PDB file of C-alpha atoms in Angstrom:
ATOM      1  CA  UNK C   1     -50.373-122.874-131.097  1.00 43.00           C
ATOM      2  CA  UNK C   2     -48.079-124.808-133.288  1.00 59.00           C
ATOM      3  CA  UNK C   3     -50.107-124.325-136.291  1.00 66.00           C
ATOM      4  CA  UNK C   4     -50.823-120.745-135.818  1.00 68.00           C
ATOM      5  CA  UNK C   5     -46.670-120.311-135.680  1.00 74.00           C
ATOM      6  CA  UNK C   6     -46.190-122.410-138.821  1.00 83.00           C
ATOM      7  CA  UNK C   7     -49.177-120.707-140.668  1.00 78.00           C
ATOM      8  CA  UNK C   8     -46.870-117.317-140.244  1.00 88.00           C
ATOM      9  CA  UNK C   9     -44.280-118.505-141.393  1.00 95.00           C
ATOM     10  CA  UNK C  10     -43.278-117.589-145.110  1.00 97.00           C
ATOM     11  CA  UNK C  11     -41.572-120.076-147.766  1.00 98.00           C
ATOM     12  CA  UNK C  12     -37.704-118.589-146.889  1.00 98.00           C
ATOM     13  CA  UNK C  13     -38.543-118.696-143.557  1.00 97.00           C
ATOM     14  CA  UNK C  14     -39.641-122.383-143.028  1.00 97.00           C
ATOM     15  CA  UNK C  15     -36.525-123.379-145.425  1.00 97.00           C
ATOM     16  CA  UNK C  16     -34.064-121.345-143.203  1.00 96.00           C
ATOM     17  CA  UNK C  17     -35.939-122.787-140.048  1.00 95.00           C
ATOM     18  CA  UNK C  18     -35.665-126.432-141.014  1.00 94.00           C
ATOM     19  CA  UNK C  19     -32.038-125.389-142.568  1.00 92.00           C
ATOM     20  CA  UNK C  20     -31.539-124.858-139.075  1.00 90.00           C
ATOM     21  CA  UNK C  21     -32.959-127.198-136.892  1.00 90.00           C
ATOM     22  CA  UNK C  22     -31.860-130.299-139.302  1.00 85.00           C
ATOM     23  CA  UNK C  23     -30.554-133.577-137.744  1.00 62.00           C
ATOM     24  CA  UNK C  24     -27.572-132.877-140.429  1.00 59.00           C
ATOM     25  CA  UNK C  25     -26.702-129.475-139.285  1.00 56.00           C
ATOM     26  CA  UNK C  26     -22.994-130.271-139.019  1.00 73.00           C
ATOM     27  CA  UNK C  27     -22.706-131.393-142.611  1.00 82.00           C
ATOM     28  CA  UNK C  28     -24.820-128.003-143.865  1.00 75.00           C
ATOM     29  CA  UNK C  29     -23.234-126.069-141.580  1.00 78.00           C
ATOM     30  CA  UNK C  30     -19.287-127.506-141.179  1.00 85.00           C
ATOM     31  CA  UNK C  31     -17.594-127.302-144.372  1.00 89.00           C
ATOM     32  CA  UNK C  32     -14.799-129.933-142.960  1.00 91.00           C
ATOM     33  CA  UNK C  33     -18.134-132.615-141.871  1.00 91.00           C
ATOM     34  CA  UNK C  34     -19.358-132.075-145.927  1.00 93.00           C
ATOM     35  CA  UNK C  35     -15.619-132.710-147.275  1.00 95.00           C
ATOM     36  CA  UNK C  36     -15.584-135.540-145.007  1.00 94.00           C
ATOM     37  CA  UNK C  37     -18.565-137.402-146.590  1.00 93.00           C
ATOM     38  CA  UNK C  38     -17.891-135.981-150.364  1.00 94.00           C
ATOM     39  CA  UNK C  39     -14.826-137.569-150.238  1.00 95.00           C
ATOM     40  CA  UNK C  40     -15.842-141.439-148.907  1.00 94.00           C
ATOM     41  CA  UNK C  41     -19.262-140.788-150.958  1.00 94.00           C
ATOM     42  CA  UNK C  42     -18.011-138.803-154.824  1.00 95.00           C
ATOM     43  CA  UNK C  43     -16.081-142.301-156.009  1.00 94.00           C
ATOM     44  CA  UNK C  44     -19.308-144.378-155.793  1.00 94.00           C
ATOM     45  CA  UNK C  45     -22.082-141.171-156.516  1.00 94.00           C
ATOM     46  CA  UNK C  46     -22.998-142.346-159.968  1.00 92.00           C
ATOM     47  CA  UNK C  47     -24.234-145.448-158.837  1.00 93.00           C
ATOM     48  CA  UNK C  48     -25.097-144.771-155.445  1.00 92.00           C
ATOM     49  CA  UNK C  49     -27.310-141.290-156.698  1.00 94.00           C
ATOM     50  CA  UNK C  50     -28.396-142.064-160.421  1.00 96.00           C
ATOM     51  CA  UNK C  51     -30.891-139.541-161.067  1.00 97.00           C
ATOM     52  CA  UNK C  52     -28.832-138.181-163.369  1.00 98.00           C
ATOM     53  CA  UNK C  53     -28.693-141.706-165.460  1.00 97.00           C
ATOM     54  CA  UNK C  54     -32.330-142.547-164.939  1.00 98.00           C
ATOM     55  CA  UNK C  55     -33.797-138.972-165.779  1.00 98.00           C
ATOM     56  CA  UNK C  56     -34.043-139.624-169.470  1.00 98.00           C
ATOM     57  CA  UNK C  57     -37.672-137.771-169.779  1.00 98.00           C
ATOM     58  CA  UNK C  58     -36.408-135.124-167.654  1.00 98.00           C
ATOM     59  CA  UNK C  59     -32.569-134.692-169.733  1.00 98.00           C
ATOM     60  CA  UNK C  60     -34.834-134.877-172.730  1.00 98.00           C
ATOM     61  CA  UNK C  61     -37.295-131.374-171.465  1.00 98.00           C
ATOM     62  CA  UNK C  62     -34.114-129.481-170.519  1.00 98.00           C
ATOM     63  CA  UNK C  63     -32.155-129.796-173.751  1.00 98.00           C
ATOM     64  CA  UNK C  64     -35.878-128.866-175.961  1.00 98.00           C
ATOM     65  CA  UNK C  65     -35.719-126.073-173.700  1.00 98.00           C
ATOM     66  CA  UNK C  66     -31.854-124.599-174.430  1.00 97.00           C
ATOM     67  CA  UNK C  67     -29.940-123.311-177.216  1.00 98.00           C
ATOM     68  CA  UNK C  68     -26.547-124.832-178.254  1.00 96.00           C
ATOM     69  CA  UNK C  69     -24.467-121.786-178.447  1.00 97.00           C
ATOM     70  CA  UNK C  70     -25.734-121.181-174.659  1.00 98.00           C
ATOM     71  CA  UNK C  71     -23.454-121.325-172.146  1.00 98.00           C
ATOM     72  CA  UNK C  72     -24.609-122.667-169.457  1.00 98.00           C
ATOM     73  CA  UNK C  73     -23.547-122.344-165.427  1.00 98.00           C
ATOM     74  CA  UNK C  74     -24.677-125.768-163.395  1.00 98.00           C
ATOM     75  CA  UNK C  75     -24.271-125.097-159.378  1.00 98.00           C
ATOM     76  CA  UNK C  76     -23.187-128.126-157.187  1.00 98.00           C
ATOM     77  CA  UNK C  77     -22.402-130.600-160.606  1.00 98.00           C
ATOM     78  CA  UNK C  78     -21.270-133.035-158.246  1.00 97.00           C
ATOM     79  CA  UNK C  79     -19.271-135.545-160.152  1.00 97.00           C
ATOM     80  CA  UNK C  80     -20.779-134.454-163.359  1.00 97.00           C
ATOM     81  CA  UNK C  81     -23.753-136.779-163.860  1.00 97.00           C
ATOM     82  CA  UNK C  82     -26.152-133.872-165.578  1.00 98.00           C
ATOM     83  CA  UNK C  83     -23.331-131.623-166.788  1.00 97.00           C
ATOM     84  CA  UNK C  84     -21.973-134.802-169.354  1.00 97.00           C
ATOM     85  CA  UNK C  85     -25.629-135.674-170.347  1.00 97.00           C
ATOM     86  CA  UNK C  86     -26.578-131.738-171.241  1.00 97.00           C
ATOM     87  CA  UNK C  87     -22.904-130.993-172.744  1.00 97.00           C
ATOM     88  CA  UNK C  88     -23.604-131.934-175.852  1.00 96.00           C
ATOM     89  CA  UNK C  89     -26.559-129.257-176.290  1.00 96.00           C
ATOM     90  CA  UNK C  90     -24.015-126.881-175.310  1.00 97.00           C
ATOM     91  CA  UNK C  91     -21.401-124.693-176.205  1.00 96.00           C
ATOM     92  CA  UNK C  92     -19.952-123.372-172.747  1.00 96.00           C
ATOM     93  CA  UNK C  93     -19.543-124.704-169.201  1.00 98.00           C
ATOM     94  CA  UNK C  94     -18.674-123.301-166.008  1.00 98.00           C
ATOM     95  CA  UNK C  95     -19.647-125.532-162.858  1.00 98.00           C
ATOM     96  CA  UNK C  96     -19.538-124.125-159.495  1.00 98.00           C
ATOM     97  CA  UNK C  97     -18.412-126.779-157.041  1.00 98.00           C
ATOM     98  CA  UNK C  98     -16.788-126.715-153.619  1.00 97.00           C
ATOM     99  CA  UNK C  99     -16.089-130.111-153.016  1.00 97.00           C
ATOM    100  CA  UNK C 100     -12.353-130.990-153.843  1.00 98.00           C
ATOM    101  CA  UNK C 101     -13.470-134.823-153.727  1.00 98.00           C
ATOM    102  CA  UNK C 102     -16.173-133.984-156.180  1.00 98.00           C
ATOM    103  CA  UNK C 103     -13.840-131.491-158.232  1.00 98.00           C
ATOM    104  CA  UNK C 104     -11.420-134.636-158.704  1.00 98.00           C
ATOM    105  CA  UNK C 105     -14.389-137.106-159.353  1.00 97.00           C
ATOM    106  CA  UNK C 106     -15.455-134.906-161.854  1.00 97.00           C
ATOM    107  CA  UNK C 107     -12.228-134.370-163.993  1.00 96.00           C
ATOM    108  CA  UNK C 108     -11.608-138.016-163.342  1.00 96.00           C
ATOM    109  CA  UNK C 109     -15.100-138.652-165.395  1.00 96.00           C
ATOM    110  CA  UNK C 110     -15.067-135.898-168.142  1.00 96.00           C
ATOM    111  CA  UNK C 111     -14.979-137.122-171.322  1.00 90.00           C
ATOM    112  CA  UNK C 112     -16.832-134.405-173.381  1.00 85.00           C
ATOM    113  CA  UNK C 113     -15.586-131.491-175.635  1.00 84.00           C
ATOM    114  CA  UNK C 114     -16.904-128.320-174.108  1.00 87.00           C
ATOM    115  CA  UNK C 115     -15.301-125.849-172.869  1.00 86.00           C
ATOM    116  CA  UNK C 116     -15.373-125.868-168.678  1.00 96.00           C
ATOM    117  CA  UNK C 117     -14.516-123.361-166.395  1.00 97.00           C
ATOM    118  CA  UNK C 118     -14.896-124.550-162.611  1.00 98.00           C
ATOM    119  CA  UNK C 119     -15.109-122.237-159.859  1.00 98.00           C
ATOM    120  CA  UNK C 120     -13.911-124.000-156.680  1.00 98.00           C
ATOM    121  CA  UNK C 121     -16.621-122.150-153.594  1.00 97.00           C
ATOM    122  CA  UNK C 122     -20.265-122.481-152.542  1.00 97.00           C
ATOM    123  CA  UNK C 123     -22.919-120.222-155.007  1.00 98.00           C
ATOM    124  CA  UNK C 124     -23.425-117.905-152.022  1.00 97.00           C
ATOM    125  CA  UNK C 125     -19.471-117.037-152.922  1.00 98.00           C
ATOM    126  CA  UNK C 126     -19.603-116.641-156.677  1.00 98.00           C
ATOM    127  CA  UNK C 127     -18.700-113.219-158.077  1.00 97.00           C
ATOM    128  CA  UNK C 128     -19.504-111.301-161.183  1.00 95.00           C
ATOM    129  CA  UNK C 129     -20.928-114.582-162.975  1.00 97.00           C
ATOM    130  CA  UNK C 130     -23.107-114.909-166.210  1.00 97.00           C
ATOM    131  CA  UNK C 131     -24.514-117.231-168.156  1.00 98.00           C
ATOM    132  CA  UNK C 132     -27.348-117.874-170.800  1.00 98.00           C
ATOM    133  CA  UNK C 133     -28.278-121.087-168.174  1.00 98.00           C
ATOM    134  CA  UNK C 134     -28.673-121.471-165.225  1.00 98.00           C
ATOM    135  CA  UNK C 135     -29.192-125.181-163.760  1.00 99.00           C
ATOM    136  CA  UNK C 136     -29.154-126.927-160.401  1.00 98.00           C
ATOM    137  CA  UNK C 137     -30.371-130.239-159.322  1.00 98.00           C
ATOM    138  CA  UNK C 138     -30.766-131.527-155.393  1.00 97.00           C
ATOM    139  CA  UNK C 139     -27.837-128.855-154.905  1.00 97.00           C
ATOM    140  CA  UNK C 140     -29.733-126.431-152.219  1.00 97.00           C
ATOM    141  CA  UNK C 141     -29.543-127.987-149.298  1.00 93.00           C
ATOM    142  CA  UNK C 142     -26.319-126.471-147.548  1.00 93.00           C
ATOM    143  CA  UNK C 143     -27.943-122.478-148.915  1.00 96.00           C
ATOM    144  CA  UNK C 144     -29.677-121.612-145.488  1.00 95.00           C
ATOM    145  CA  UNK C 145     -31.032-118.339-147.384  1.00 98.00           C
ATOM    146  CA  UNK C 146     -32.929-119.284-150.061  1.00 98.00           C
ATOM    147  CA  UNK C 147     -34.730-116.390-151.165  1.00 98.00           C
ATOM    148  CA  UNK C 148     -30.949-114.773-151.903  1.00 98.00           C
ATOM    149  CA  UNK C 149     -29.532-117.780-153.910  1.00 98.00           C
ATOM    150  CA  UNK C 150     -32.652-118.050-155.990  1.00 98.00           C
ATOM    151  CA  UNK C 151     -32.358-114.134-156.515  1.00 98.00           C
ATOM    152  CA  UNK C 152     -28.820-114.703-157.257  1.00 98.00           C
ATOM    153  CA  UNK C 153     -29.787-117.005-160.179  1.00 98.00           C
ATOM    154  CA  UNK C 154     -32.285-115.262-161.693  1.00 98.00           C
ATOM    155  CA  UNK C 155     -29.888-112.620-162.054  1.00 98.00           C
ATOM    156  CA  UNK C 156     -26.988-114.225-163.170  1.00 98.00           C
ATOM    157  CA  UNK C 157     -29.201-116.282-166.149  1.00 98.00           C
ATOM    158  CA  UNK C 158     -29.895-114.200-168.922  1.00 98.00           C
ATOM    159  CA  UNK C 159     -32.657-116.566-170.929  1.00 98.00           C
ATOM    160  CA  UNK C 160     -33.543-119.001-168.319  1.00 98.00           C
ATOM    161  CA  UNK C 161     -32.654-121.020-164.715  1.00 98.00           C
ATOM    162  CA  UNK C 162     -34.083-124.603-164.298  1.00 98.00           C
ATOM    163  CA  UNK C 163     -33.647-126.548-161.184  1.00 98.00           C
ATOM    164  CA  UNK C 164     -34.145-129.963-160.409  1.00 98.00           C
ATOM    165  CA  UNK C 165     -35.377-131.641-157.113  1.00 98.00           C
ATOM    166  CA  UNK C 166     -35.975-135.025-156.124  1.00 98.00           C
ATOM    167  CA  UNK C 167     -39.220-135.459-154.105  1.00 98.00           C
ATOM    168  CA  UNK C 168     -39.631-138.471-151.321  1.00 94.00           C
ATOM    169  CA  UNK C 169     -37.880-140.611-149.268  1.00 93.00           C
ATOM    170  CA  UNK C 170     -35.902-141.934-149.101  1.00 91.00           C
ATOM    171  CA  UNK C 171     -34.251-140.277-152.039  1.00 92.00           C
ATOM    172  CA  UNK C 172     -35.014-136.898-150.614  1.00 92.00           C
ATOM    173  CA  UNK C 173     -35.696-135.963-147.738  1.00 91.00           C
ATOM    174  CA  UNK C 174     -38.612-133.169-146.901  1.00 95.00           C
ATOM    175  CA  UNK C 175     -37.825-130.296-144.730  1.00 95.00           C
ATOM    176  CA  UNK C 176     -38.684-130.816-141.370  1.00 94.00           C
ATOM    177  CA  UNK C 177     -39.551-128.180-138.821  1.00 95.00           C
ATOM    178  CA  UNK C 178     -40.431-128.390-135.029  1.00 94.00           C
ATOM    179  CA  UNK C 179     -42.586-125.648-133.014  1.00 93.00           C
ATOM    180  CA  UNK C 180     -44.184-126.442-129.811  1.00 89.00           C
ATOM    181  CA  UNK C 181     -43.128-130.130-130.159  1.00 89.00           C
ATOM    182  CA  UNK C 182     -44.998-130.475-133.116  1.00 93.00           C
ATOM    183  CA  UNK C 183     -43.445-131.617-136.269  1.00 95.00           C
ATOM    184  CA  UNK C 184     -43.913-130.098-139.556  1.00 96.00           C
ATOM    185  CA  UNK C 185     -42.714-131.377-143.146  1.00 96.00           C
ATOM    186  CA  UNK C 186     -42.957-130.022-146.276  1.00 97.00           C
ATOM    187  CA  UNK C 187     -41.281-131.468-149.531  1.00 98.00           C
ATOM    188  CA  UNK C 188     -38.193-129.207-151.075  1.00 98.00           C
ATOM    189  CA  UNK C 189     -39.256-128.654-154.494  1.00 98.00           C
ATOM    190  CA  UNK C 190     -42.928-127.296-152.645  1.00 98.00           C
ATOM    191  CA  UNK C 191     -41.051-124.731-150.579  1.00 98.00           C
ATOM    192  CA  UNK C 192     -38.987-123.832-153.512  1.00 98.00           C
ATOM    193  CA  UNK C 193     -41.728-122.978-155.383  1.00 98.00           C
ATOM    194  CA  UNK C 194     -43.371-120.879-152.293  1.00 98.00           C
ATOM    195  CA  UNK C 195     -40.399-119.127-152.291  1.00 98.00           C
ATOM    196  CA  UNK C 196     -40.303-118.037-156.086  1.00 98.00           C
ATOM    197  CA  UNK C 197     -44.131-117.012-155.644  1.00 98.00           C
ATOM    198  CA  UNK C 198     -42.884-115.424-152.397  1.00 98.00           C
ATOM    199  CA  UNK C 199     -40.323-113.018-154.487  1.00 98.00           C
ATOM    200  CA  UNK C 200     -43.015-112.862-157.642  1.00 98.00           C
ATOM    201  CA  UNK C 201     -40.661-115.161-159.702  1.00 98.00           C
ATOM    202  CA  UNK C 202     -43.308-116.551-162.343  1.00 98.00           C
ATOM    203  CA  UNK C 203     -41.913-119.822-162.886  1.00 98.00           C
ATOM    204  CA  UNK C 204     -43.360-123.625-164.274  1.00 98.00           C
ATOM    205  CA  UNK C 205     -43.034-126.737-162.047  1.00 98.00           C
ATOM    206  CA  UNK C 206     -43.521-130.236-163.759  1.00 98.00           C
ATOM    207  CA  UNK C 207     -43.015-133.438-161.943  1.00 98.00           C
ATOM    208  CA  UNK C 208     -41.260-136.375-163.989  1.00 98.00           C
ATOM    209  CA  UNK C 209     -41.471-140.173-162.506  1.00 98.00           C
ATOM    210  CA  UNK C 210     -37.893-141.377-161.952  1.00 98.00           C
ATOM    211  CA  UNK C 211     -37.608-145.206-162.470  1.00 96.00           C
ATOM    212  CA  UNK C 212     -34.715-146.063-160.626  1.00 95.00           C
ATOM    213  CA  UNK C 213     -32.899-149.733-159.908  1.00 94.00           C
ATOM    214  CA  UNK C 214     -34.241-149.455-156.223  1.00 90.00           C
ATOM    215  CA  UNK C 215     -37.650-148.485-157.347  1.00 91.00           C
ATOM    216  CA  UNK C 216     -39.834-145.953-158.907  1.00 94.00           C
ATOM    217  CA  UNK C 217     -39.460-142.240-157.279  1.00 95.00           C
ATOM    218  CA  UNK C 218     -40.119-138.509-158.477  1.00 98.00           C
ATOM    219  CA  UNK C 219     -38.227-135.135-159.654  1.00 98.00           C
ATOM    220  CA  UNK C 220     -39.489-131.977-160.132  1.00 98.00           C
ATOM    221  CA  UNK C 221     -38.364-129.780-162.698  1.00 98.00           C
ATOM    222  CA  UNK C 222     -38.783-126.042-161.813  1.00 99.00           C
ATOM    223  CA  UNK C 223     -38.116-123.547-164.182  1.00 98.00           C
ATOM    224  CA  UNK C 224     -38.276-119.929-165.153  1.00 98.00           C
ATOM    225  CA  UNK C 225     -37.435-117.457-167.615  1.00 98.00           C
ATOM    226  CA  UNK C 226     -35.895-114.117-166.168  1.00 98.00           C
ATOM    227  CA  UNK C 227     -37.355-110.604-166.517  1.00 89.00           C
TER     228      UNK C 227
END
């Protein structure tokens, strides 16, 4: 019976299923819990999460694919690891990031020359934004409803939206959903893309290898242009 119930259920609805069921739900779900961690975890993120640093293949595909008088809108920018690496392809920031430990992290490390606006709330709160880019990477986790954030940024980006996911532990963890007391998992950038087709968002998906200090892992880069 368990696979019968998984088999019906769409993209969205696995994400928002495993969104709630997750063995982290206080940290997705209690804004105080995420603060909480940001702020013991944002002084030590570079090193502790260096995708950003490692992605050089990946940094390398984004800026072929932008122009520099774009400006471009990056959603959870953390303590800035993408946003100083892209900058200089550039000509406009805004980053959207809810974290004060990360906000402070990130003006502590800015050292670049573009303009940045920051808007201090979650993407699900963001209000009358545009931008020529839109870009996210591993910053989807806490949006229970998919399907409307994705919607959200394909209307907000007028030229194009890339996001970035890590794939496998232990970098990443895969959504994880339990029916009849089976257990289901499915990888975040492959639900991602199930929910674009899911909303007939035509979109590219191309995995880069990672080599990181702890090992070799794997990112995809999903990207679209809007119509």
């Amino acid at each position: 019976m368990g696979h019968g119930a998984i088999a019906s259920l769409s993209a969205s609805q696995f994400w928002a299923l495993a969104h709630q069921q997750s063995n982290q739900a206080s940290r997705q779900t209690d804004d105080k819990t995420e603060e909480a961690f940001w702020r013991d975890y944002a002084p030590d993120y570079d090193q502790k999460s260096p995708l950003a640093a490692c992605a050089t293949e990946l940094i390398e595909h984004v800026c072929a694919l932008i122009d520099p008088a774009w400006h471009m809108l990056e959603i959870g920018a953390g303590p800035g690891a993408f946003t100083r690496r892209l900058a200089p392809k550039l000509a406009n920031i805004t980053i959207v990031e809810p974290s004060a430990a990360m906000r402070a992290e990130f003006e502590r490390l800015w050292d670049g020359h573009n303009r940045i606006e920051t808007l201090a709330c979650k993407w699900e709160e963001v209000e009358d934004a545009e931008a020529d880019f839109v870009f996210g990477a591993n910053a989807f986790y806490r949006m229970p409803d998919i399907a409307t954030a994705l919607l959200k940024m394909n209307a907000v980006a007028r030229h194009r939206v890339a996001l970035v996911q890590t794939i496998g532990r232990p970098h990443a963890n895969p959504l994880t959903v339990q029916i009849d007391g089976q257990t289901f998992e499915r990888e975040r950038a492959d639900v991602l893309c199930g929910v674009l087709r899911q909303l007939d968002i035509k979109h590219s998906r191309r995995d880069f290898k990672i080599i990181r200090p702890d090992g070799a892992s794997f990112a995809a880069f999903i990207d679209w242009v809007p119509e």
